[in-house]
PDB file of C-alpha atoms in Angstrom:
ATOM      1  CA  MET M  22       0.000   0.000   0.000  1.00  0.00           C
ATOM      2  CA  THR M  23       1.066   3.598  -0.535  1.00  0.00           C
ATOM      3  CA  VAL M  24       1.237   6.087   2.326  1.00  0.00           C
ATOM      4  CA  THR M  25      -0.841   9.172   1.552  1.00  0.00           C
ATOM      5  CA  SER M  26      -0.131  11.003   4.813  1.00  0.00           C
ATOM      6  CA  VAL M  27       1.278  10.606   8.314  1.00  0.00           C
ATOM      7  CA  GLU M  28      -0.233  12.853  10.991  1.00  0.00           C
ATOM      8  CA  HIS M  29       1.638  13.127  14.289  1.00  0.00           C
ATOM      9  CA  ILE M  30      -1.184  13.540  16.787  1.00  0.00           C
ATOM     10  CA  ASN M  31       1.234  13.956  19.683  1.00  0.00           C
ATOM     11  CA  GLU M  32       4.692  12.739  20.664  1.00  0.00           C
ATOM     12  CA  LYS M  33       3.457   9.142  20.948  1.00  0.00           C
ATOM     13  CA  TYR M  34       0.662   8.609  18.428  1.00  0.00           C
ATOM     14  CA  VAL M  35       0.525   8.872  14.641  1.00  0.00           C
ATOM     15  CA  LEU M  36      -2.341   8.489  12.184  1.00  0.00           C
ATOM     16  CA  ILE M  37      -1.170   6.729   9.027  1.00  0.00           C
ATOM     17  CA  LYS M  38      -3.365   6.896   5.927  1.00  0.00           C
ATOM     18  CA  LEU M  39      -2.840   4.343   3.167  1.00  0.00           C
ATOM     19  CA  THR M  40      -4.238   3.704  -0.285  1.00  0.00           C
ATOM     20  CA  HIS M  41      -3.867   1.166  -3.086  1.00  0.00           C
ATOM     21  CA  GLY M  42      -4.102   1.087  -6.854  1.00  0.00           C
ATOM     22  CA  GLU M  43      -7.028  -1.332  -6.612  1.00  0.00           C
ATOM     23  CA  VAL M  44     -10.268  -0.830  -4.702  1.00  0.00           C
ATOM     24  CA  LEU M  45      -9.774  -1.866  -1.089  1.00  0.00           C
ATOM     25  CA  PRO M  46     -11.707  -4.941   0.079  1.00  0.00           C
ATOM     26  CA  GLU M  47     -14.671  -4.560   2.398  1.00  0.00           C
ATOM     27  CA  MET M  48     -13.537  -4.162   5.991  1.00  0.00           C
ATOM     28  CA  HIS M  49     -15.647  -4.414   9.124  1.00  0.00           C
ATOM     29  CA  PRO M  50     -15.273  -2.465  12.387  1.00  0.00           C
ATOM     30  CA  GLY M  51     -13.130  -4.434  14.804  1.00  0.00           C
ATOM     31  CA  GLN M  52     -11.043  -6.199  12.183  1.00  0.00           C
ATOM     32  CA  PHE M  53      -7.299  -5.610  12.055  1.00  0.00           C
ATOM     33  CA  VAL M  54      -4.324  -5.677   9.691  1.00  0.00           C
ATOM     34  CA  GLU M  55      -0.829  -7.154   9.963  1.00  0.00           C
ATOM     35  CA  VAL M  56       1.917  -4.739   8.911  1.00  0.00           C
ATOM     36  CA  ARG M  57       5.437  -5.735   7.898  1.00  0.00           C
ATOM     37  CA  VAL M  58       8.027  -3.342   9.285  1.00  0.00           C
ATOM     38  CA  ASP M  59      10.920  -2.952   6.865  1.00  0.00           C
ATOM     39  CA  GLY M  60      14.237  -1.398   7.829  1.00  0.00           C
ATOM     40  CA  SER M  61      14.024  -2.284  11.522  1.00  0.00           C
ATOM     41  CA  PRO M  62      16.733  -4.841  12.436  1.00  0.00           C
ATOM     42  CA  THR M  63      15.013  -5.768  15.712  1.00  0.00           C
ATOM     43  CA  THR M  64      11.523  -6.205  14.230  1.00  0.00           C
ATOM     44  CA  PHE M  65      11.139  -9.667  12.727  1.00  0.00           C
ATOM     45  CA  LEU M  66       7.393 -10.180  13.011  1.00  0.00           C
ATOM     46  CA  ARG M  67       4.471  -8.253  11.581  1.00  0.00           C
ATOM     47  CA  ARG M  68       2.625  -5.843  13.847  1.00  0.00           C
ATOM     48  CA  PRO M  69      -1.164  -6.171  14.340  1.00  0.00           C
ATOM     49  CA  ILE M  70      -2.965  -2.825  14.120  1.00  0.00           C
ATOM     50  CA  SER M  71      -6.690  -2.119  14.454  1.00  0.00           C
ATOM     51  CA  ILE M  72      -8.557  -0.572  11.562  1.00  0.00           C
ATOM     52  CA  ASN M  73      -9.241   2.979  12.696  1.00  0.00           C
ATOM     53  CA  ASN M  74     -11.273   4.102   9.693  1.00  0.00           C
ATOM     54  CA  VAL M  75     -11.966   3.389   6.042  1.00  0.00           C
ATOM     55  CA  ASP M  76     -12.592   6.287   3.670  1.00  0.00           C
ATOM     56  CA  VAL M  77     -14.358   4.627   0.744  1.00  0.00           C
ATOM     57  CA  ALA M  78     -14.481   7.818  -1.332  1.00  0.00           C
ATOM     58  CA  LYS M  79     -10.699   8.219  -1.138  1.00  0.00           C
ATOM     59  CA  ASN M  80     -10.005   4.457  -1.125  1.00  0.00           C
ATOM     60  CA  GLU M  81      -8.026   4.954   2.092  1.00  0.00           C
ATOM     61  CA  LEU M  82      -7.314   2.850   5.147  1.00  0.00           C
ATOM     62  CA  HIS M  83      -6.476   4.703   8.374  1.00  0.00           C
ATOM     63  CA  LEU M  84      -4.306   3.217  11.124  1.00  0.00           C
ATOM     64  CA  LEU M  85      -3.807   4.824  14.548  1.00  0.00           C
ATOM     65  CA  VAL M  86      -0.392   3.715  15.780  1.00  0.00           C
ATOM     66  CA  ALA M  87       1.196   4.041  19.217  1.00  0.00           C
ATOM     67  CA  ALA M  88       4.939   4.449  18.644  1.00  0.00           C
ATOM     68  CA  ILE M  89       6.143   2.570  21.719  1.00  0.00           C
ATOM     69  CA  GLY M  90       8.559  -0.042  20.338  1.00  0.00           C
ATOM     70  CA  ASP M  91      11.189  -0.361  17.622  1.00  0.00           C
ATOM     71  CA  GLY M  92       8.647  -1.516  15.045  1.00  0.00           C
ATOM     72  CA  THR M  93       5.960   1.062  15.681  1.00  0.00           C
ATOM     73  CA  ARG M  94       8.543   3.851  16.019  1.00  0.00           C
ATOM     74  CA  LYS M  95       9.784   2.874  12.563  1.00  0.00           C
ATOM     75  CA  LEU M  96       6.237   3.088  11.234  1.00  0.00           C
ATOM     76  CA  ALA M  97       5.927   6.571  12.730  1.00  0.00           C
ATOM     77  CA  GLN M  98       8.837   7.655  10.537  1.00  0.00           C
ATOM     78  CA  LEU M  99       6.976   6.888   7.306  1.00  0.00           C
ATOM     79  CA  ASN M 100       6.371   9.684   4.827  1.00  0.00           C
ATOM     80  CA  ALA M 101       3.827  10.272   2.078  1.00  0.00           C
ATOM     81  CA  GLY M 102       4.753   8.203  -0.955  1.00  0.00           C
ATOM     82  CA  ASP M 103       6.376   5.374   1.016  1.00  0.00           C
ATOM     83  CA  THR M 104       5.076   1.838   0.553  1.00  0.00           C
ATOM     84  CA  LEU M 105       3.943  -0.527   3.282  1.00  0.00           C
ATOM     85  CA  ASN M 106       3.293  -4.273   3.096  1.00  0.00           C
ATOM     86  CA  VAL M 107      -0.094  -4.938   4.720  1.00  0.00           C
ATOM     87  CA  MET M 108      -2.182  -8.115   5.152  1.00  0.00           C
ATOM     88  CA  LEU M 109      -5.886  -7.246   5.365  1.00  0.00           C
ATOM     89  CA  PRO M 110      -8.534  -7.563   6.556  1.00  0.00           C
ATOM     90  CA  LEU M 111      -8.070 -10.097   9.362  1.00  0.00           C
ATOM     91  CA  GLY M 112     -10.188 -11.376  12.241  1.00  0.00           C
ATOM     92  CA  ASN M 113     -13.824 -10.959  13.192  1.00  0.00           C
ATOM     93  CA  GLY M 114     -15.357  -7.577  13.955  1.00  0.00           C
ATOM     94  CA  PHE M 115     -18.034  -6.105  16.190  1.00  0.00           C
ATOM     95  CA  THR M 116     -21.690  -7.098  15.927  1.00  0.00           C
ATOM     96  CA  MET M 117     -23.675  -4.282  14.378  1.00  0.00           C
ATOM     97  CA  PRO M 118     -26.961  -3.290  16.077  1.00  0.00           C
ATOM     98  CA  LYS M 119     -30.017  -4.868  14.468  1.00  0.00           C
ATOM     99  CA  GLU M 120     -32.222  -1.853  15.146  1.00  0.00           C
ATOM    100  CA  SER M 121     -31.272   1.769  14.452  1.00  0.00           C
ATOM    101  CA  THR M 122     -32.998   2.729  17.705  1.00  0.00           C
ATOM    102  CA  ALA M 123     -30.704   0.519  19.799  1.00  0.00           C
ATOM    103  CA  LYS M 124     -28.569   2.431  22.306  1.00  0.00           C
ATOM    104  CA  HIS M 125     -24.962   1.461  21.695  1.00  0.00           C
ATOM    105  CA  LEU M 126     -22.165   2.441  24.090  1.00  0.00           C
ATOM    106  CA  LEU M 127     -18.586   2.360  22.793  1.00  0.00           C
ATOM    107  CA  VAL M 128     -15.966   2.388  25.561  1.00  0.00           C
ATOM    108  CA  GLY M 129     -12.294   2.956  24.807  1.00  0.00           C
ATOM    109  CA  GLY M 130      -9.061   3.646  26.618  1.00  0.00           C
ATOM    110  CA  GLY M 131      -5.658   4.660  25.270  1.00  0.00           C
ATOM    111  CA  VAL M 132      -4.973   3.474  21.725  1.00  0.00           C
ATOM    112  CA  GLY M 133      -7.909   1.102  22.261  1.00  0.00           C
ATOM    113  CA  VAL M 134     -10.160   3.915  21.040  1.00  0.00           C
ATOM    114  CA  ALA M 135      -8.864   3.222  17.503  1.00  0.00           C
ATOM    115  CA  PRO M 136     -11.414   0.646  16.245  1.00  0.00           C
ATOM    116  CA  LEU M 137     -14.352   2.421  17.893  1.00  0.00           C
ATOM    117  CA  LEU M 138     -14.302   5.346  15.467  1.00  0.00           C
ATOM    118  CA  TYR M 139     -15.040   3.129  12.460  1.00  0.00           C
ATOM    119  CA  LEU M 140     -17.696   1.247  14.449  1.00  0.00           C
ATOM    120  CA  GLY M 141     -19.403   4.502  15.402  1.00  0.00           C
ATOM    121  CA  LYS M 142     -19.235   5.683  11.814  1.00  0.00           C
ATOM    122  CA  LYS M 143     -20.944   2.509  10.584  1.00  0.00           C
ATOM    123  CA  ILE M 144     -23.641   2.777  13.258  1.00  0.00           C
ATOM    124  CA  LYS M 145     -24.315   6.348  12.129  1.00  0.00           C
ATOM    125  CA  GLU M 146     -24.499   5.254   8.474  1.00  0.00           C
ATOM    126  CA  GLN M 147     -27.224   2.776   9.472  1.00  0.00           C
ATOM    127  CA  GLY M 148     -29.243   5.571  11.033  1.00  0.00           C
ATOM    128  CA  GLY M 149     -28.278   4.828  14.626  1.00  0.00           C
ATOM    129  CA  GLU M 150     -26.477   6.843  17.268  1.00  0.00           C
ATOM    130  CA  ALA M 151     -23.271   5.834  18.980  1.00  0.00           C
ATOM    131  CA  THR M 152     -22.333   7.086  22.424  1.00  0.00           C
ATOM    132  CA  PHE M 153     -18.597   7.149  23.114  1.00  0.00           C
ATOM    133  CA  LEU M 154     -17.090   6.876  26.583  1.00  0.00           C
ATOM    134  CA  LEU M 155     -13.358   7.524  26.262  1.00  0.00           C
ATOM    135  CA  GLY M 156     -10.765   7.352  28.997  1.00  0.00           C
ATOM    136  CA  ALA M 157      -7.161   8.492  29.319  1.00  0.00           C
ATOM    137  CA  ARG M 158      -4.608   9.363  31.966  1.00  0.00           C
ATOM    138  CA  THR M 159      -4.636  13.089  31.185  1.00  0.00           C
ATOM    139  CA  ALA M 160      -6.282  15.463  28.720  1.00  0.00           C
ATOM    140  CA  LYS M 161      -3.205  15.409  26.476  1.00  0.00           C
ATOM    141  CA  ASP M 162      -3.563  11.630  26.127  1.00  0.00           C
ATOM    142  CA  LEU M 163      -7.072  11.845  24.638  1.00  0.00           C
ATOM    143  CA  LEU M 164      -7.060  10.922  20.954  1.00  0.00           C
ATOM    144  CA  MET M 165      -9.109  12.156  17.983  1.00  0.00           C
ATOM    145  CA  ILE M 166     -11.839  13.675  20.149  1.00  0.00           C
ATOM    146  CA  ASP M 167     -13.098  15.948  17.349  1.00  0.00           C
ATOM    147  CA  ASP M 168     -13.405  12.946  15.017  1.00  0.00           C
ATOM    148  CA  PHE M 169     -15.488  11.094  17.588  1.00  0.00           C
ATOM    149  CA  LYS M 170     -17.692  14.154  18.177  1.00  0.00           C
ATOM    150  CA  ALA M 171     -18.418  14.260  14.435  1.00  0.00           C
ATOM    151  CA  VAL M 172     -19.868  10.736  14.705  1.00  0.00           C
ATOM    152  CA  GLY M 173     -21.769  10.655  17.998  1.00  0.00           C
ATOM    153  CA  ARG M 174     -22.049  11.779  21.610  1.00  0.00           C
ATOM    154  CA  VAL M 175     -18.752  11.839  23.477  1.00  0.00           C
ATOM    155  CA  PHE M 176     -18.150  11.511  27.220  1.00  0.00           C
ATOM    156  CA  VAL M 177     -14.671  11.594  28.720  1.00  0.00           C
ATOM    157  CA  THR M 178     -12.848  10.553  31.855  1.00  0.00           C
ATOM    158  CA  THR M 179      -9.259  11.303  32.817  1.00  0.00           C
ATOM    159  CA  GLU M 180      -7.426   9.861  35.791  1.00  0.00           C
ATOM    160  CA  ASP M 181      -6.195  13.289  36.884  1.00  0.00           C
ATOM    161  CA  GLY M 182      -9.448  15.127  36.154  1.00  0.00           C
ATOM    162  CA  SER M 183      -7.863  17.421  33.566  1.00  0.00           C
ATOM    163  CA  GLU M 184     -10.705  16.689  31.117  1.00  0.00           C
ATOM    164  CA  GLY M 185     -14.212  15.365  31.644  1.00  0.00           C
ATOM    165  CA  GLU M 186     -14.981  13.453  34.822  1.00  0.00           C
ATOM    166  CA  LYS M 187     -12.136  12.352  37.076  1.00  0.00           C
ATOM    167  CA  GLY M 188     -11.495   8.624  37.385  1.00  0.00           C
ATOM    168  CA  PHE M 189     -11.847   5.533  35.227  1.00  0.00           C
ATOM    169  CA  VAL M 190     -14.450   5.017  32.495  1.00  0.00           C
ATOM    170  CA  THR M 191     -16.439   2.649  34.707  1.00  0.00           C
ATOM    171  CA  ASN M 192     -16.859   5.488  37.226  1.00  0.00           C
ATOM    172  CA  HIS M 193     -18.502   7.863  34.733  1.00  0.00           C
ATOM    173  CA  SER M 194     -21.957   9.091  35.704  1.00  0.00           C
ATOM    174  CA  ILE M 195     -23.458   8.128  32.341  1.00  0.00           C
ATOM    175  CA  LEU M 196     -23.363   4.497  33.433  1.00  0.00           C
ATOM    176  CA  SER M 197     -25.708   5.366  36.284  1.00  0.00           C
ATOM    177  CA  ASN M 198     -27.895   7.765  34.350  1.00  0.00           C
ATOM    178  CA  GLU M 199     -28.541   5.837  31.129  1.00  0.00           C
ATOM    179  CA  VAL M 200     -29.319   2.296  30.023  1.00  0.00           C
ATOM    180  CA  PHE M 201     -27.758   0.778  26.920  1.00  0.00           C
ATOM    181  CA  ASP M 202     -28.677  -2.186  24.731  1.00  0.00           C
ATOM    182  CA  MET M 203     -25.120  -3.047  23.718  1.00  0.00           C
ATOM    183  CA  ILE M 204     -21.572  -2.226  24.823  1.00  0.00           C
ATOM    184  CA  SER M 205     -18.456  -2.504  22.665  1.00  0.00           C
ATOM    185  CA  THR M 206     -15.081  -1.894  24.258  1.00  0.00           C
ATOM    186  CA  CYS M 207     -11.382  -1.884  23.483  1.00  0.00           C
ATOM    187  CA  GLY M 208      -8.413  -0.855  25.584  1.00  0.00           C
ATOM    188  CA  PRO M 209      -6.269  -2.092  28.474  1.00  0.00           C
ATOM    189  CA  LYS M 210      -7.355  -5.492  29.759  1.00  0.00           C
ATOM    190  CA  PRO M 211      -8.208  -4.275  33.313  1.00  0.00           C
ATOM    191  CA  MET M 212     -10.458  -1.615  31.805  1.00  0.00           C
ATOM    192  CA  MET M 213     -12.247  -4.099  29.562  1.00  0.00           C
ATOM    193  CA  ALA M 214     -12.651  -6.534  32.460  1.00  0.00           C
ATOM    194  CA  ALA M 215     -14.264  -3.764  34.507  1.00  0.00           C
ATOM    195  CA  VAL M 216     -16.579  -2.873  31.622  1.00  0.00           C
ATOM    196  CA  ALA M 217     -17.500  -6.553  31.211  1.00  0.00           C
ATOM    197  CA  LYS M 218     -18.260  -6.762  34.933  1.00  0.00           C
ATOM    198  CA  TYR M 219     -20.551  -3.722  34.649  1.00  0.00           C
ATOM    199  CA  ALA M 220     -22.258  -5.288  31.608  1.00  0.00           C
ATOM    200  CA  ALA M 221     -22.855  -8.540  33.469  1.00  0.00           C
ATOM    201  CA  LYS M 222     -24.261  -6.669  36.463  1.00  0.00           C
ATOM    202  CA  THR M 223     -26.695  -4.713  34.277  1.00  0.00           C
ATOM    203  CA  ASP M 224     -27.465  -7.676  31.992  1.00  0.00           C
ATOM    204  CA  THR M 225     -26.147  -5.799  28.954  1.00  0.00           C
ATOM    205  CA  GLU M 226     -24.638  -7.528  25.933  1.00  0.00           C
ATOM    206  CA  CYS M 227     -20.944  -6.710  25.735  1.00  0.00           C
ATOM    207  CA  GLU M 228     -18.219  -7.367  23.178  1.00  0.00           C
ATOM    208  CA  VAL M 229     -14.535  -6.764  23.860  1.00  0.00           C
ATOM    209  CA  SER M 230     -11.755  -6.330  21.327  1.00  0.00           C
ATOM    210  CA  LEU M 231      -8.766  -8.169  22.752  1.00  0.00           C
ATOM    211  CA  GLU M 232      -5.255  -6.872  22.183  1.00  0.00           C
ATOM    212  CA  ASN M 233      -3.340 -10.130  22.659  1.00  0.00           C
ATOM    213  CA  LYS M 234       0.104 -10.298  21.098  1.00  0.00           C
ATOM    214  CA  MET M 235      -0.161 -11.599  17.539  1.00  0.00           C
ATOM    215  CA  ALA M 236       2.584 -12.590  15.122  1.00  0.00           C
ATOM    216  CA  CYS M 237       0.941 -14.235  12.128  1.00  0.00           C
ATOM    217  CA  GLY M 238      -2.687 -13.124  12.348  1.00  0.00           C
ATOM    218  CA  LEU M 239      -3.771 -16.420  10.802  1.00  0.00           C
ATOM    219  CA  GLY M 240      -3.954 -18.838  13.742  1.00  0.00           C
ATOM    220  CA  ALA M 241      -0.659 -20.580  13.013  1.00  0.00           C
ATOM    221  CA  CYS M 242       1.793 -19.255  15.624  1.00  0.00           C
ATOM    222  CA  LEU M 243      -0.490 -19.740  18.673  1.00  0.00           C
ATOM    223  CA  CYS M 244       0.920 -16.732  20.529  1.00  0.00           C
ATOM    224  CA  CYS M 245      -2.460 -14.973  20.920  1.00  0.00           C
ATOM    225  CA  VAL M 246      -4.302 -17.799  22.692  1.00  0.00           C
ATOM    226  CA  GLU M 247      -7.056 -16.865  25.141  1.00  0.00           C
ATOM    227  CA  LYS M 248      -9.025 -19.231  27.374  1.00  0.00           C
ATOM    228  CA  THR M 249     -12.782 -19.265  26.821  1.00  0.00           C
ATOM    229  CA  GLN M 250     -15.622 -20.952  28.672  1.00  0.00           C
ATOM    230  CA  ASP M 251     -17.135 -22.619  25.614  1.00  0.00           C
ATOM    231  CA  LYS M 252     -14.190 -23.661  23.401  1.00  0.00           C
ATOM    232  CA  GLY M 253     -11.221 -23.797  25.730  1.00  0.00           C
ATOM    233  CA  ASN M 254      -8.093 -22.125  24.354  1.00  0.00           C
ATOM    234  CA  VAL M 255      -8.683 -20.266  21.088  1.00  0.00           C
ATOM    235  CA  CYS M 256      -6.581 -18.066  18.817  1.00  0.00           C
ATOM    236  CA  ILE M 257      -7.833 -14.521  19.178  1.00  0.00           C
ATOM    237  CA  CYS M 258      -6.589 -13.555  15.706  1.00  0.00           C
ATOM    238  CA  THR M 259      -9.107 -15.951  14.132  1.00  0.00           C
ATOM    239  CA  GLU M 260     -11.767 -16.345  16.850  1.00  0.00           C
ATOM    240  CA  GLY M 261     -11.642 -12.621  17.583  1.00  0.00           C
ATOM    241  CA  PRO M 262     -10.213 -10.119  18.153  1.00  0.00           C
ATOM    242  CA  VAL M 263     -13.792  -9.171  19.033  1.00  0.00           C
ATOM    243  CA  ILE M 264     -15.455 -11.649  21.341  1.00  0.00           C
ATOM    244  CA  ASN M 265     -18.511 -11.662  23.608  1.00  0.00           C
ATOM    245  CA  SER M 266     -17.411 -10.974  27.184  1.00  0.00           C
ATOM    246  CA  LYS M 267     -19.594 -13.815  28.487  1.00  0.00           C
ATOM    247  CA  ARG M 268     -17.270 -16.300  26.817  1.00  0.00           C
ATOM    248  CA  LEU M 269     -14.158 -15.146  28.649  1.00  0.00           C
ATOM    249  CA  GLU M 270     -12.734 -16.716  31.796  1.00  0.00           C
ATOM    250  CA  TRP M 271     -11.517 -13.355  33.115  1.00  0.00           C
ATOM    251  CA  GLN M 272     -14.956 -11.790  33.329  1.00  0.00           C
TER     252      GLN M 272
END
């Protein structure tokens, strides 16, 4: 794929936009890609990255990348016109609401907010409304807030109280004031576990997008295995990454 632009959101995160000479295949919210990192002597395996957005009109794929290791820091150094080897799309995505009137809560933390933007966009295209609950350590760590506001309602928590309500996402007042038909979440595992616990308590359907380490993305390397209640150990790259929270042992 060809890089069309690289936007440095802050010192840690970059938004990479890619295109291709052929029409991109259909991609669903929650699916991911595997990117080969060239020119990094310490990066031997592909890096799994969530699909942040798909711009059909421009034939573009958007990837929100946290530059925290040798591989992702190399990706952050890309420039427009560079080429990137990408396997796509991989995995299973989020379940879309059956009714446009369904109240859908999308909960994200850190770079885990990435796949929720595309999900919210698709919900809006179907005539529904997405409500985003986004958490971060500080206000400067919040990502793409204006993009989320263009899609649906946005509520925010920060651990230091510098933006929105102070605390974790599961402490936000919206969870006490409103009832939702479905919850979709992605972010740090403790956060998702807390969201799943809230969903179980309120008898709300909940899907989590797991961020297990993945090397192949095809179920061959077995490094992304997660224990489930119904199938035992499964590869998240093929069984997920999106999975119903009721199936997980850590709920």
